[in-house]
Coordinates of C-alpha atoms in Angstrom, one line a residue:
Chain A
M14 CA -12.0 -21.7 22.3
T15 CA -12.7 -24.6 19.9
P16 CA -10.1 -25.5 17.1
F17 CA -12.5 -24.2 14.5
I18 CA -12.8 -20.8 16.2
T19 CA -9.0 -20.6 16.6
T20 CA -8.6 -21.3 12.9
L21 CA -11.1 -18.6 12.0
I22 CA -9.4 -16.1 14.3
A23 CA -6.0 -16.9 12.6
Y24 CA -7.6 -16.3 9.1
G25 CA -9.3 -13.2 10.5
I26 CA -6.0 -11.8 11.8
I27 CA -4.2 -12.3 8.4
T28 CA -7.1 -10.8 6.5
T29 CA -7.4 -7.8 8.7
L30 CA -3.6 -7.2 8.8
L31 CA -3.0 -7.5 5.1
W32 CA -6.2 -5.9 3.7
G33 CA -6.2 -3.2 6.5
T34 CA -2.7 -2.2 5.4
A35 CA -3.7 -2.3 1.7
L36 CA -6.6 0.0 2.3
K37 CA -4.6 2.4 4.5
L38 CA -1.8 2.6 1.8
L39 CA -4.3 3.1 -1.1
A40 CA -6.0 5.9 0.9
A41 CA -2.6 7.5 1.7
S42 CA -1.6 7.3 -2.0
W43 CA -4.9 8.7 -3.1
N44 CA -4.7 11.6 -0.6
L45 CA -1.1 12.4 -1.7
R46 CA -2.1 12.5 -5.4
R47 CA -5.0 14.8 -4.8
Chain B
M13 CA 4.8 21.8 -21.0
T14 CA 4.9 18.2 -22.3
A15 CA 2.0 16.0 -23.2
N16 CA 2.6 14.1 -19.9
H17 CA 1.9 17.2 -17.9
L18 CA -1.5 17.6 -19.5
T19 CA -2.7 14.2 -18.5
H20 CA -2.0 14.3 -14.8
K21 CA -2.0 16.7 -11.8
C22 CA 1.4 17.5 -10.6
P23 CA 1.7 16.4 -7.0
I24 CA 3.9 19.4 -6.2
T25 CA 2.1 22.3 -7.9
H26 CA -1.4 20.6 -7.8
G27 CA -2.3 21.5 -11.3
A28 CA -1.0 24.5 -13.2
A29 CA 2.6 23.9 -14.3
C30 CA 4.7 20.9 -13.4
A31 CA 7.5 21.6 -10.9
C32 CA 8.8 18.2 -10.1
G33 CA 10.6 17.2 -13.3
S34 CA 11.5 13.6 -13.6
F35 CA 9.6 12.7 -10.4
C36 CA 6.4 13.8 -12.1
Q37 CA 7.1 11.6 -15.0
S38 CA 7.5 8.6 -12.7
V39 CA 4.2 9.0 -10.9
A40 CA 2.1 10.1 -13.9
Q41 CA -0.6 7.7 -14.7
S42 CA -1.8 6.8 -18.2
P43 CA -5.5 5.8 -18.6
A44 CA -4.3 2.1 -19.0
K45 CA -2.3 2.3 -15.8
K46 CA -5.3 3.8 -14.0
L47 CA -7.3 0.7 -14.9
L48 CA -4.5 -1.7 -14.3
I49 CA -4.1 -0.9 -10.6
P50 CA -7.8 -1.5 -9.6
A51 CA -7.8 -4.6 -11.8
Y52 CA -4.7 -5.9 -9.9
W53 CA -6.3 -5.4 -6.5
L54 CA -9.6 -6.9 -7.6
L55 CA -7.8 -10.0 -8.9
T56 CA -5.8 -10.3 -5.7
F57 CA -9.0 -10.0 -3.6
A58 CA -10.8 -12.7 -5.7
A59 CA -7.8 -15.0 -5.4
F60 CA -7.6 -14.4 -1.6
A61 CA -11.4 -15.1 -1.2
G62 CA -11.0 -18.2 -3.4
A63 CA -8.1 -19.5 -1.4
I64 CA -10.0 -19.2 1.9
A65 CA -13.0 -20.9 0.3
L66 CA -10.7 -23.7 -0.9
V67 CA -9.1 -24.2 2.5
F68 CA -12.4 -24.5 4.3
T69 CA -14.5 -26.5 1.8
W70 CA -12.2 -28.7 -0.3
T71 CA -8.9 -29.4 1.5
P72 CA -9.0 -32.5 3.8
E73 CA -8.4 -32.2 7.5
E74 CA -5.0 -33.4 8.8
A75 CA -5.3 -36.7 10.8
T76 CA -3.6 -35.7 14.1
M77 CA -4.1 -32.0 14.4
G78 CA -7.5 -31.7 12.8
I79 CA -8.9 -28.4 11.5
I80 CA -6.3 -26.2 13.3
Q81 CA -3.7 -27.5 10.8
K82 CA -5.5 -25.4 8.2
I83 CA -3.8 -22.3 9.6
F84 CA -0.7 -23.7 7.9
Y85 CA -2.0 -22.7 4.4
F86 CA -1.7 -19.0 5.1
H87 CA 1.0 -19.2 7.8
L88 CA 3.7 -20.6 5.5
P89 CA 3.0 -18.3 2.5
V90 CA 3.0 -15.2 4.7
A91 CA 6.4 -16.5 6.3
I92 CA 7.9 -17.0 2.8
N93 CA 6.7 -13.5 1.7
T94 CA 8.3 -12.1 4.9
F95 CA 11.6 -13.5 3.7
L96 CA 11.0 -12.0 0.3
A97 CA 10.3 -8.6 1.7
C98 CA 13.5 -8.8 3.8
A99 CA 15.4 -9.8 0.6
V100 CA 14.0 -6.6 -1.1
V101 CA 15.3 -4.5 1.8
F102 CA 18.7 -6.2 1.5
I103 CA 18.9 -5.7 -2.3
A104 CA 17.6 -2.1 -2.1
S105 CA 20.2 -1.4 0.7
I106 CA 23.0 -2.7 -1.6
G107 CA 21.5 -0.6 -4.4
Y108 CA 21.6 2.6 -2.3
L109 CA 25.1 2.0 -1.1
L110 CA 26.4 1.5 -4.7
Q111 CA 24.4 4.2 -6.4
R112 CA 23.3 6.6 -3.6
E113 CA 20.0 7.2 -5.3
T114 CA 17.1 8.1 -3.0
W115 CA 14.6 5.7 -4.7
W116 CA 16.6 2.7 -3.4
D117 CA 16.1 4.1 0.1
D118 CA 12.3 4.6 -0.5
L119 CA 12.1 1.0 -1.7
A120 CA 14.0 -0.4 1.3
A121 CA 11.8 1.5 3.7
A122 CA 8.7 0.3 1.9
A123 CA 9.8 -3.4 2.0
A124 CA 10.8 -3.1 5.7
T125 CA 7.3 -1.7 6.6
I126 CA 5.6 -4.6 4.8
A127 CA 8.1 -7.1 6.3
V128 CA 7.0 -6.0 9.8
V129 CA 3.3 -6.4 8.8
L130 CA 3.9 -9.9 7.4
C131 CA 6.1 -11.0 10.2
T132 CA 3.4 -9.8 12.7
G133 CA 1.0 -12.1 10.9
V134 CA 3.4 -15.0 11.0
L135 CA 4.0 -14.6 14.7
L136 CA 0.3 -14.2 15.6
T137 CA -1.0 -17.1 13.5
G138 CA 1.9 -19.2 14.7
M139 CA 0.9 -18.5 18.3
L140 CA -2.7 -19.5 17.7
W141 CA -1.6 -22.7 15.9
A142 CA 0.9 -23.5 18.7
H143 CA -1.8 -23.1 21.4
G144 CA -4.2 -25.4 19.5
A145 CA -1.6 -28.0 18.5
W146 CA 1.0 -28.0 21.2
G147 CA -1.0 -26.5 24.1
V148 CA 1.4 -23.5 24.5
W149 CA 1.3 -20.0 23.1
W150 CA 5.0 -19.6 22.9
T151 CA 8.2 -21.5 23.5
W152 CA 11.8 -20.3 23.0
S153 CA 12.7 -22.8 20.4
P154 CA 15.5 -21.7 17.9
R155 CA 13.0 -21.0 15.0
L156 CA 10.6 -19.0 17.2
T157 CA 13.4 -17.1 18.8
F158 CA 15.0 -16.2 15.5
S159 CA 11.6 -15.3 14.1
F160 CA 10.9 -12.9 17.0
M161 CA 14.4 -11.5 16.5
L162 CA 13.5 -10.9 12.8
W163 CA 10.4 -9.0 13.8
L164 CA 12.4 -6.9 16.3
L165 CA 15.2 -6.2 13.9
Y166 CA 12.8 -4.7 11.3
V167 CA 10.8 -2.8 13.9
V168 CA 14.1 -1.3 15.1
Y169 CA 15.0 -0.5 11.4
L170 CA 11.8 1.6 11.2
L171 CA 12.5 3.2 14.5
V172 CA 16.1 4.1 13.5
R173 CA 14.7 5.6 10.2
S174 CA 12.3 7.9 12.2
S175 CA 15.0 9.0 14.6
V176 CA 17.6 10.3 12.0
E177 CA 16.7 13.7 10.7
S178 CA 19.1 14.2 7.8
P179 CA 17.7 12.3 4.7
Q180 CA 21.2 11.3 3.5
R181 CA 22.4 10.1 6.9
R182 CA 19.1 8.3 7.4
A183 CA 19.4 6.5 4.1
L184 CA 23.0 5.5 4.8
V185 CA 22.4 4.2 8.3
S186 CA 19.3 2.4 7.2
A187 CA 21.1 0.7 4.3
V188 CA 23.8 -0.6 6.6
F189 CA 21.2 -1.8 9.1
G190 CA 19.2 -3.4 6.3
L191 CA 22.2 -5.4 5.2
V192 CA 22.9 -6.6 8.8
A193 CA 19.3 -7.4 9.6
F194 CA 19.0 -9.8 6.6
L195 CA 21.5 -12.1 8.3
D196 CA 18.7 -13.3 10.5
V197 CA 16.7 -14.7 7.6
P198 CA 18.9 -17.7 6.8
L199 CA 19.0 -18.3 10.6
V200 CA 15.2 -18.6 10.7
Y201 CA 15.2 -20.9 7.7
L202 CA 18.0 -23.2 8.9
S203 CA 17.3 -23.2 12.6
A204 CA 14.6 -26.0 12.4
R205 CA 16.7 -28.0 10.0
L206 CA 20.0 -27.9 11.9
L207 CA 19.0 -27.5 15.5
P208 CA 16.4 -29.5 17.6
D209 CA 13.2 -27.5 17.3
I210 CA 9.5 -27.9 17.9
H211 CA 9.0 -27.2 14.1
P212 CA 9.5 -30.2 11.8
G213 CA 12.6 -30.0 9.6
E214 CA 10.8 -31.6 6.6
I215 CA 7.1 -31.8 5.9
S216 CA 5.2 -34.3 3.7
L217 CA 1.8 -33.4 2.5
A218 CA -1.1 -35.2 0.7
P219 CA -1.5 -34.0 -3.0
E220 CA -4.6 -32.0 -2.2
M221 CA -2.8 -30.2 0.6
K222 CA 0.2 -29.5 -1.7
L223 CA -2.2 -28.0 -4.3
T224 CA -4.0 -25.9 -1.6
L225 CA -0.6 -24.6 -0.3
A226 CA 0.5 -23.7 -3.9
L227 CA -2.8 -21.9 -4.6
C228 CA -2.6 -20.0 -1.3
M229 CA 0.8 -18.8 -2.2
V230 CA -0.7 -16.9 -5.2
P231 CA -2.9 -14.3 -3.4
I232 CA -0.5 -13.8 -0.5
T233 CA 2.4 -13.1 -2.9
L234 CA 0.2 -10.8 -5.1
L235 CA -0.9 -9.0 -1.9
A236 CA 2.7 -8.6 -0.5
A237 CA 4.0 -7.3 -3.9
G238 CA 1.0 -4.9 -4.2
L239 CA 1.7 -3.7 -0.6
I240 CA 5.4 -3.1 -1.2
C241 CA 4.7 -1.2 -4.5
T242 CA 2.0 1.0 -3.0
Q243 CA 4.1 1.8 0.1
F244 CA 7.0 2.6 -2.3
K245 CA 4.8 5.0 -4.3
V246 CA 3.6 6.6 -1.0
N247 CA 7.2 7.0 0.2
K248 CA 8.2 8.7 -3.2
L249 CA 5.2 11.1 -3.0
R250 CA 6.0 11.9 0.6
R251 CA 9.6 12.7 -0.3
A252 CA 8.4 15.0 -3.1
R253 CA 6.0 16.8 -0.7
S254 CA 8.8 17.2 1.8
L255 CA 11.1 18.7 -1.0
E256 CA 8.3 21.0 -2.0
R257 CA 7.9 22.3 1.5
Q258 CA 11.7 22.8 1.8
E259 CA 11.8 24.7 -1.5
Q260 CA 8.8 26.9 -0.5
F261 CA 10.5 27.6 2.8
Q262 CA 13.7 28.6 1.1
L263 CA 12.0 30.6 -1.7
G264 CA 9.8 32.4 0.8
G265 CA 12.9 33.9 2.4
T266 CA 11.8 32.8 5.9
P267 CA 14.6 33.6 8.3
T268 CA 16.6 30.5 9.3
L269 CA 19.1 29.8 12.1
A270 CA 21.7 28.9 9.4
G271 CA 21.3 32.3 7.7
G272 CA 21.8 34.0 11.0
T273 CA 18.8 36.2 10.7
L274 CA 16.9 35.0 13.7

């Protein structure tokens, strides 16, 4: 694993974790309001 | 029926008449608010994408570690926001213990959930950076140990919440746990400064690196705040739904064990 790939994976993890949680919460909020 | 009831759908009655009183007022959305929320998320997304572009195209590489040091620009802001989320749990726990109002408990639970998500990000990116820079995935240095403890404490906080059935007891136990768990935050912060640790106690950065770090703080903080607010809203809606079910159960005259009719 090259340093560049490692760095990309780290950014991918943060992006997936935070935006995945955001999408999940927005969907839950929308479902509960319906 | 007030004007407010005409502009939104009651989450409890799903239309018709409002049955949730003050709760309904708190979740009702005006047209301006309806636009404000997507605008907030769009702005956060744009800032997030811009920060990543800045890190990979403009910020210089660090001399000894090379490109892997770039993990730092998201690792540190996520760590700082983990501390802020833990501080929200702490403040909300004090608020609940002083006022015994359920919204404090909803806020504490929301912040604890997001603290776990953020802390997971800190630990995972830290491990990747450690493997690239130091050649090890993990070492039991004071800061890493206290950081892992922080993650465990808030995971246990969420487990404790799900294991207590009575809402009042759950809120009280969680508030006390939330106060105690926060004690680990200063330990994480001070450990690398006061004890020998693999993390540097102080860091000096080139002006471009400082600017990149400051600009990366913006989207991560906006995202963390947005996540806590949305989770808080979801918690409040879930509580209202649960109250609705309870009321329907009682009004429906369903036999209960307490009533001795079973």
